[in-house]
GROMACS .gro file of C-alpha atoms in nm:
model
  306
    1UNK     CA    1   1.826   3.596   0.768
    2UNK     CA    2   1.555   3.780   0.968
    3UNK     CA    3   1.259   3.884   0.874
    4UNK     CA    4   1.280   4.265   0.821
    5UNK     CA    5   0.936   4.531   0.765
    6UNK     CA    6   0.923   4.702   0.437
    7UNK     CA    7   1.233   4.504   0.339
    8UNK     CA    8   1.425   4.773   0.550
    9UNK     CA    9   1.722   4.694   0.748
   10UNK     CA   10   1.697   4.631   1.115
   11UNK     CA   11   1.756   4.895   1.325
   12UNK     CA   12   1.771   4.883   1.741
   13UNK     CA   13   1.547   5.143   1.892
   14UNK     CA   14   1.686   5.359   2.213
   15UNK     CA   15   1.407   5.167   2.390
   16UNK     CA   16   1.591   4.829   2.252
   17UNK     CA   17   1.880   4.925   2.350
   18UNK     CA   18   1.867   5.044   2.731
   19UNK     CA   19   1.626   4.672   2.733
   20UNK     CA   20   1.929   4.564   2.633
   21UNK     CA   21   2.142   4.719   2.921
   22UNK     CA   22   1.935   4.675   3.149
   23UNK     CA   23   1.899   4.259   3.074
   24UNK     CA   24   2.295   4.273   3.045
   25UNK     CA   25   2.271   4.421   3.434
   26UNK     CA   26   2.016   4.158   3.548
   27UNK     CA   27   2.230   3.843   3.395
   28UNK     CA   28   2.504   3.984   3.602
   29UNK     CA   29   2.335   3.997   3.916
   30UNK     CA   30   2.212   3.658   3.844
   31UNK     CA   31   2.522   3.554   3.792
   32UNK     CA   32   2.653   3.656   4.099
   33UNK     CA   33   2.330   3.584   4.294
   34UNK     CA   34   2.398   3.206   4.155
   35UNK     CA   35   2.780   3.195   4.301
   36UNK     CA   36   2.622   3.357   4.651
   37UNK     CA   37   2.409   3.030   4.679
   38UNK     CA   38   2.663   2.810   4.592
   39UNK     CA   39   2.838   2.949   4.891
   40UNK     CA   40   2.602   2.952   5.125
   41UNK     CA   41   2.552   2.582   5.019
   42UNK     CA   42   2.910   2.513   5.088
   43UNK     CA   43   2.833   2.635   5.435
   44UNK     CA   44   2.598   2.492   5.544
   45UNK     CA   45   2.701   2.107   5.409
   46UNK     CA   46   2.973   2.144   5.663
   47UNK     CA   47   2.731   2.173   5.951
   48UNK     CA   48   2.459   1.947   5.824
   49UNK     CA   49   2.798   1.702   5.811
   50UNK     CA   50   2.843   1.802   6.192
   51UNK     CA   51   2.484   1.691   6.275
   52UNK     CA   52   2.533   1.353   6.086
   53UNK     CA   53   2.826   1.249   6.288
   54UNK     CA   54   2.674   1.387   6.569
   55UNK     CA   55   2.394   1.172   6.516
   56UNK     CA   56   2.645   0.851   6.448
   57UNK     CA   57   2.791   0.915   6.771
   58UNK     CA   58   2.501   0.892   6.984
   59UNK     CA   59   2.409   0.577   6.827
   60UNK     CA   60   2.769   0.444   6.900
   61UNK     CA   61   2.752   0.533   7.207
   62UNK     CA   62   2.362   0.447   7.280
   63UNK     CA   63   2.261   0.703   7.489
   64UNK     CA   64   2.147   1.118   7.492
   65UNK     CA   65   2.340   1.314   7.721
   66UNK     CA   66   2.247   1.642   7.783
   67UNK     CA   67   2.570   1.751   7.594
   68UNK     CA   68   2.452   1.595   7.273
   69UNK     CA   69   2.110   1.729   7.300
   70UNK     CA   70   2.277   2.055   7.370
   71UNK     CA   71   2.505   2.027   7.084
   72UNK     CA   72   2.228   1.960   6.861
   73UNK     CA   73   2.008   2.234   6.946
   74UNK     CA   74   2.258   2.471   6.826
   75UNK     CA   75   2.356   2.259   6.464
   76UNK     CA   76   1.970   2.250   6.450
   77UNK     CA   77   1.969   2.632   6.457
   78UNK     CA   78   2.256   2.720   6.255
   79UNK     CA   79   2.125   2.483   5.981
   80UNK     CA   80   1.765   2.683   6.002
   81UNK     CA   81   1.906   2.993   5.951
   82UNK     CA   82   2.129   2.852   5.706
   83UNK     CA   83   1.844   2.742   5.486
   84UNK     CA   84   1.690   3.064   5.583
   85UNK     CA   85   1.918   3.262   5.425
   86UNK     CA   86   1.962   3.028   5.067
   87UNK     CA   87   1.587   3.017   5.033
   88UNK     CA   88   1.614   3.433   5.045
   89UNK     CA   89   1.889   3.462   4.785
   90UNK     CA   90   1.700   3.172   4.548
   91UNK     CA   91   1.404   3.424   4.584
   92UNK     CA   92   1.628   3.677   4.469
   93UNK     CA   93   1.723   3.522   4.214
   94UNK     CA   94   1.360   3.394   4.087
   95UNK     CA   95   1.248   3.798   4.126
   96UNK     CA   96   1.563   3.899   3.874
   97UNK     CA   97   1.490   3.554   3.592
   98UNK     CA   98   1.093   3.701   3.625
   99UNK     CA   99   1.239   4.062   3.543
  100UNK     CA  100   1.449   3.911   3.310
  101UNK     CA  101   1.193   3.768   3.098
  102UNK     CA  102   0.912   4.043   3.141
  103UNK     CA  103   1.185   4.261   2.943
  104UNK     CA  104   1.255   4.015   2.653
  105UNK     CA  105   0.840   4.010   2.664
  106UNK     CA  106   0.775   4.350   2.670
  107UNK     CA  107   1.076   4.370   2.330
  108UNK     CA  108   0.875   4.066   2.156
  109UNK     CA  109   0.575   4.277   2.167
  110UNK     CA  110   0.712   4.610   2.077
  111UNK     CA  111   0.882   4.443   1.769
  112UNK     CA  112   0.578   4.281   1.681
  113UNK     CA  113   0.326   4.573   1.721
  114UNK     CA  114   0.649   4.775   1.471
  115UNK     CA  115   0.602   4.478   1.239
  116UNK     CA  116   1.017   4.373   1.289
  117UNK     CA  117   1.069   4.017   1.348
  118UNK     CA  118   1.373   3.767   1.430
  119UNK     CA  119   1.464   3.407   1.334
  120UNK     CA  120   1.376   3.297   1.718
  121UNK     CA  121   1.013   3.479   1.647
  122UNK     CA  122   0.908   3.492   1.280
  123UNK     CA  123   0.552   3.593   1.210
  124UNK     CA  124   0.315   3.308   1.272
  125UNK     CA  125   0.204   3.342   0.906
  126UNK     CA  126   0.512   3.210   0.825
  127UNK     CA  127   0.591   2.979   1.092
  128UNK     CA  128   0.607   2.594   0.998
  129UNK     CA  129   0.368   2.438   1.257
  130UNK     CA  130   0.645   2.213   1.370
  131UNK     CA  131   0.842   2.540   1.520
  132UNK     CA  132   0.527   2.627   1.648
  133UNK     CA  133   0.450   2.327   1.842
  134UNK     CA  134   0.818   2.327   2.003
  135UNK     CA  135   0.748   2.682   2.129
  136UNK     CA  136   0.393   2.608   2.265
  137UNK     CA  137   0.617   2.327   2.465
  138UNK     CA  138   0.896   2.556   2.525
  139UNK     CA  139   0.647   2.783   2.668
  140UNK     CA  140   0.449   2.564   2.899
  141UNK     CA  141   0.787   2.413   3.005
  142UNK     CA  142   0.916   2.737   3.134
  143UNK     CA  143   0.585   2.859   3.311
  144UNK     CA  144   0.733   2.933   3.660
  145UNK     CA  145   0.655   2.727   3.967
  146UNK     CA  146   0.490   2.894   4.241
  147UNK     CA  147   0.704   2.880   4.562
  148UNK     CA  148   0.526   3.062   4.839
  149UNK     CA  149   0.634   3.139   5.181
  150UNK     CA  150   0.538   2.880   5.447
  151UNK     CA  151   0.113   2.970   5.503
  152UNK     CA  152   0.116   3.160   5.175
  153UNK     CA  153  -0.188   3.060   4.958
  154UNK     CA  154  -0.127   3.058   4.563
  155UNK     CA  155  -0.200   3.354   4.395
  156UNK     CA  156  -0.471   3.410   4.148
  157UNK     CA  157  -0.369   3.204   3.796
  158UNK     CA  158  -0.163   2.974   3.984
  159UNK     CA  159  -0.225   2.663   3.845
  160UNK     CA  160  -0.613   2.611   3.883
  161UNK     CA  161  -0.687   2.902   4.080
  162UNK     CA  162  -0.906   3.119   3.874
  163UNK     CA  163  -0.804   3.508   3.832
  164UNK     CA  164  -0.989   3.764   4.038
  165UNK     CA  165  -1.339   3.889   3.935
  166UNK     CA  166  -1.165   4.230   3.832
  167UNK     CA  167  -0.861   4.096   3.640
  168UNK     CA  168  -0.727   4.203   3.279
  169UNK     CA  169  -0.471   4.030   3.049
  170UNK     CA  170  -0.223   4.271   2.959
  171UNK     CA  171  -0.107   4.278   2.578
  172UNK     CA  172   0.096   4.006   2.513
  173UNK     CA  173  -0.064   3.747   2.745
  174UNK     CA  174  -0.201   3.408   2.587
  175UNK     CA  175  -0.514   3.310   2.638
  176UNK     CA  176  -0.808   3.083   2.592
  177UNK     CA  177  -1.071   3.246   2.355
  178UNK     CA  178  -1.417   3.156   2.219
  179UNK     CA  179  -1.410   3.236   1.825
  180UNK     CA  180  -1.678   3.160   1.530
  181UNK     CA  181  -1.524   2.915   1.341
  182UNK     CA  182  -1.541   2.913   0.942
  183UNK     CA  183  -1.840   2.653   0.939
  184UNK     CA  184  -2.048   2.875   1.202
  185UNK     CA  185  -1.933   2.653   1.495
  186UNK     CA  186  -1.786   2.801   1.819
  187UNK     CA  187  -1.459   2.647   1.957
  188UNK     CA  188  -1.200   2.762   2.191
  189UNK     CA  189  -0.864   2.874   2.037
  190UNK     CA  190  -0.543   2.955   2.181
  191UNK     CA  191  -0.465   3.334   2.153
  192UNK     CA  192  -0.269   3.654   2.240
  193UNK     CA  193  -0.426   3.928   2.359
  194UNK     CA  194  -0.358   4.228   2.144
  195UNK     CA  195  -0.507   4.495   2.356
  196UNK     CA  196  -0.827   4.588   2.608
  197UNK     CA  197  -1.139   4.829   2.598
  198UNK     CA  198  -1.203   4.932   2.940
  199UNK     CA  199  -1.518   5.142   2.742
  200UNK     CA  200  -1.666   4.818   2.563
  201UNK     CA  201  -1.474   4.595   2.804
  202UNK     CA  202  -1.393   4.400   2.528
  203UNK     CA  203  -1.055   4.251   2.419
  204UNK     CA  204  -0.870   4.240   2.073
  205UNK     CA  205  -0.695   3.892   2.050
  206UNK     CA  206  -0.485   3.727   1.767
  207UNK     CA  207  -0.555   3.348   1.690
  208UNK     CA  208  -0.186   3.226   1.792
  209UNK     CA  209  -0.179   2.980   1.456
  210UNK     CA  210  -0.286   3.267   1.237
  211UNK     CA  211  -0.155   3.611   1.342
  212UNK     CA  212  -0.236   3.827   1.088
  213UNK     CA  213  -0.479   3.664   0.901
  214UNK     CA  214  -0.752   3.771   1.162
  215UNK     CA  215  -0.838   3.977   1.422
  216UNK     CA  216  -1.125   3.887   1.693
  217UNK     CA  217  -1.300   4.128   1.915
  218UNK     CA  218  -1.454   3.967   2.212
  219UNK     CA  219  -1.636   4.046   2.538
  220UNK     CA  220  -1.450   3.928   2.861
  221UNK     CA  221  -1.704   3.612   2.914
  222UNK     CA  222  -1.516   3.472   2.583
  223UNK     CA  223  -1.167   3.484   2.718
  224UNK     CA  224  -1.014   3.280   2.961
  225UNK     CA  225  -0.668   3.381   3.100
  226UNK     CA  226  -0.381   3.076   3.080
  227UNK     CA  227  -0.224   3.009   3.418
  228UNK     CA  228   0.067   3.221   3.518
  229UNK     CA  229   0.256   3.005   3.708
  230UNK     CA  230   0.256   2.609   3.782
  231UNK     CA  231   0.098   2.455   4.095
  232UNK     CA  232   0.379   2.261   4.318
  233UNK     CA  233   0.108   1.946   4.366
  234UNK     CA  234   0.344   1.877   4.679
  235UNK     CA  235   0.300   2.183   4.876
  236UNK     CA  236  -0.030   2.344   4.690
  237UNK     CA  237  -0.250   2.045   4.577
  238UNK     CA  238  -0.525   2.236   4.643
  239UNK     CA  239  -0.453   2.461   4.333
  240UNK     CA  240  -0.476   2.172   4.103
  241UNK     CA  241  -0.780   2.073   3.946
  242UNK     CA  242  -0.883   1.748   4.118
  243UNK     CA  243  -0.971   1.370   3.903
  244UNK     CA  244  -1.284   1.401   3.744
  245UNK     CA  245  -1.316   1.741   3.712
  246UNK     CA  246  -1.421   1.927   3.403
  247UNK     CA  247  -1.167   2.106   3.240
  248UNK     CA  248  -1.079   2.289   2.891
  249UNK     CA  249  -0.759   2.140   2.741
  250UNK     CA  250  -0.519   2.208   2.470
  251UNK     CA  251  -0.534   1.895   2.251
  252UNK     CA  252  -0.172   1.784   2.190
  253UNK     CA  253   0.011   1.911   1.884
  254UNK     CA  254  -0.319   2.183   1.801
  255UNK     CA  255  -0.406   2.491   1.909
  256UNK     CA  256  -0.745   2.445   2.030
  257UNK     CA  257  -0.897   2.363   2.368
  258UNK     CA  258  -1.164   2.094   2.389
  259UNK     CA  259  -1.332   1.978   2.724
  260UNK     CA  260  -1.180   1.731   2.914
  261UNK     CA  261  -1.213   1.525   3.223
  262UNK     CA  262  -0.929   1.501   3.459
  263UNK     CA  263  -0.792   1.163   3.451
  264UNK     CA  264  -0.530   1.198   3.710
  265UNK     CA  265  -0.327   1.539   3.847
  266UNK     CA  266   0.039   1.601   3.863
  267UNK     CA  267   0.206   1.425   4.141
  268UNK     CA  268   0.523   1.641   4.099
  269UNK     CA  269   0.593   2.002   3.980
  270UNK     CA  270   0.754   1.883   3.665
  271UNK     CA  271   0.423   1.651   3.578
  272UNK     CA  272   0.178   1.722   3.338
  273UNK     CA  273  -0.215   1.658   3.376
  274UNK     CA  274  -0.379   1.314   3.278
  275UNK     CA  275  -0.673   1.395   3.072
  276UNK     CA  276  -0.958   1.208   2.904
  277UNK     CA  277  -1.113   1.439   2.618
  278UNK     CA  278  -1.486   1.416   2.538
  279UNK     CA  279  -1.505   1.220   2.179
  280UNK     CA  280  -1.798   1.046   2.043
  281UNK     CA  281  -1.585   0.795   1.860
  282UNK     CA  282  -1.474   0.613   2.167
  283UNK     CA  283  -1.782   0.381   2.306
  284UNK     CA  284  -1.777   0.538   2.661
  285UNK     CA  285  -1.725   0.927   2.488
  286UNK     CA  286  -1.389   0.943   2.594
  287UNK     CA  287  -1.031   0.926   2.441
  288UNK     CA  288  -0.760   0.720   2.634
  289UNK     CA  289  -0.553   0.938   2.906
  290UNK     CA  290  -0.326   1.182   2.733
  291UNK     CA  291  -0.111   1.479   2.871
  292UNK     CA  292  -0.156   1.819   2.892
  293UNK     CA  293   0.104   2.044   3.067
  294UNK     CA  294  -0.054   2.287   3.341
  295UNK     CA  295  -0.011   2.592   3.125
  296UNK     CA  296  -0.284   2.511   2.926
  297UNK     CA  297  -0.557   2.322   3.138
  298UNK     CA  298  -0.843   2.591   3.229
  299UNK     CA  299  -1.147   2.561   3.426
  300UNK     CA  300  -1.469   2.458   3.182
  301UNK     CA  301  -1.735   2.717   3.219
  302UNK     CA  302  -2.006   2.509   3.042
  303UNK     CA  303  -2.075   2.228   3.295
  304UNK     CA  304  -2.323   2.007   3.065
  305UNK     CA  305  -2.145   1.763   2.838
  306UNK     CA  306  -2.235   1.819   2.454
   0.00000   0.00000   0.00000
């Protein structure tokens, strides 16, 4: 059973329910965006088939007439604009899953803020930290990959590229924040931003292991935005953070960050980092290499080690 507010009975909102309509619509034109590429695909193996015999037959034959290289020219072509047109439905596609989600995101938050809750989301206050854990991983798995246009630089919170000067989570975002911890201590928790000041420019964030048991209010220099979408380390390398580099990490199965060296980057989109956390216990202050997934590696702003 859910978890209900005031023990009342869960009710679906107008708002929830033209969300609801409106995802419906998207998963269609998914759907059909989906069975557009698999034509297109189905096209274009038949000429990339041509070119390979093509190809065969010149080698058979051990020599380049101008008919071949003729011939070849235009399979060339057609398979360009082939590809062409694939990569533009894919992007399609990509645009309607990142609708798709910012919906279900913007209906998480709106139940949240009216205190209604699910069996996929309960309140963290009564979430077992095993479920927790699997939707920290569920969450960095899913963070998109950046695919940009050939000379298209990543964006801002691609991977390691810091956001702009100017930039604001929005309500819902997760971040990296610097809290007081019960002993006095300052650490760096993971968090959700809960809303923004533009007066004080200060944020409200909610410790993502304790929502509801505390609130923090904290000026910008304290938060940290996550990464918005993964670095492709074979196209954008240069959005990575590089070995060596000083880094704050979530430290597998917790929800803090603690700083880091790079050990070694991802060599493929679906790699995490390599990462040797500072720890006095080890006789060179390091821990062996372990992972961290790209969603929650951040640049370190204190550059001295403690």
């Amino acid at each position: 059973m859910g978890y209900f507010n005031c023990s009342t009975l869960k009710t679906k909102t107008v708002t929830d329910m033209s969300a609801d309509t409106k995802i419906a619509e998207l998963l269609t034109e998914l759907h059909q965006l989906i069975k557009q590429t698999q034509e297109e695909r189905s096209r274009s193996e038949h000429n990339l088939l041509n070119i390979q015999k093509t190809h065969e037959r010149m080698q058979t034959e051990n020599k380049t007439s101008p008919y071949y290289r003729t011939k070849l020219r235009g399979l060339y072509t057609t398979a360009k604009a082939d590809a062409e047109a694939e990569c533009s439905i894919l992007r399609h596609a990509l645009d309607k899953i990142a609708e798709i989600k910012s919906l279900l995101e913007e209906r998480r938050i709106a139940a949240k803020m009216a205190g209604v809750y699910s069996d996929s989301d309960p309140p963290r206050k009564t979430m077992r930290r095993g479920v927790l854990m699997t939707l920290l991983q569920q969450s960095a798995m899913t963070l998109p990959l950046w695919i940009g246009k050939p000379g298209e630089s990543p964006p801002p919170l691609c991977g390691a590229t810091p956001a702009s000067s100017d930039y604001v989570a929005k309500q819902g975002d997760k971040v990296a924040a610097r809290v007081k911890a019960v002993d006095g201590d300052e650490q760096w928790i993971l968090a959700e931003v809960v809303s923004y000041n533009h007066s004080t420019n200060k944020y409200e964030v909610d410790d993502i292991d304790e929502e509801g048991k505390e609130r923090h209010t904290l000026s910008r220099r304290r938060i940290i935005p996550l990464p918005q979408w993964k670095a492709n380390p074979e196209t954008d390398p240069e959005a990575l953070f590089s070995k060596d580099q000083l880094v704050l990490a979530l430290y597998p199965q917790t929800t803090c960050f603690y700083r880091a060296l790079i050990h070694t980057p991802p060599h493929r989109p679906q790699d995490d980092y390599s990462v040797l956390f500072e720890d006095t216990s080890y006789a060179d202050g390091y821990s062996p290499p372990l992972n961290v997934a790209q969603r929650y590696v951040v640049a370190c702003k204190e550059n001295k080690k403690k």
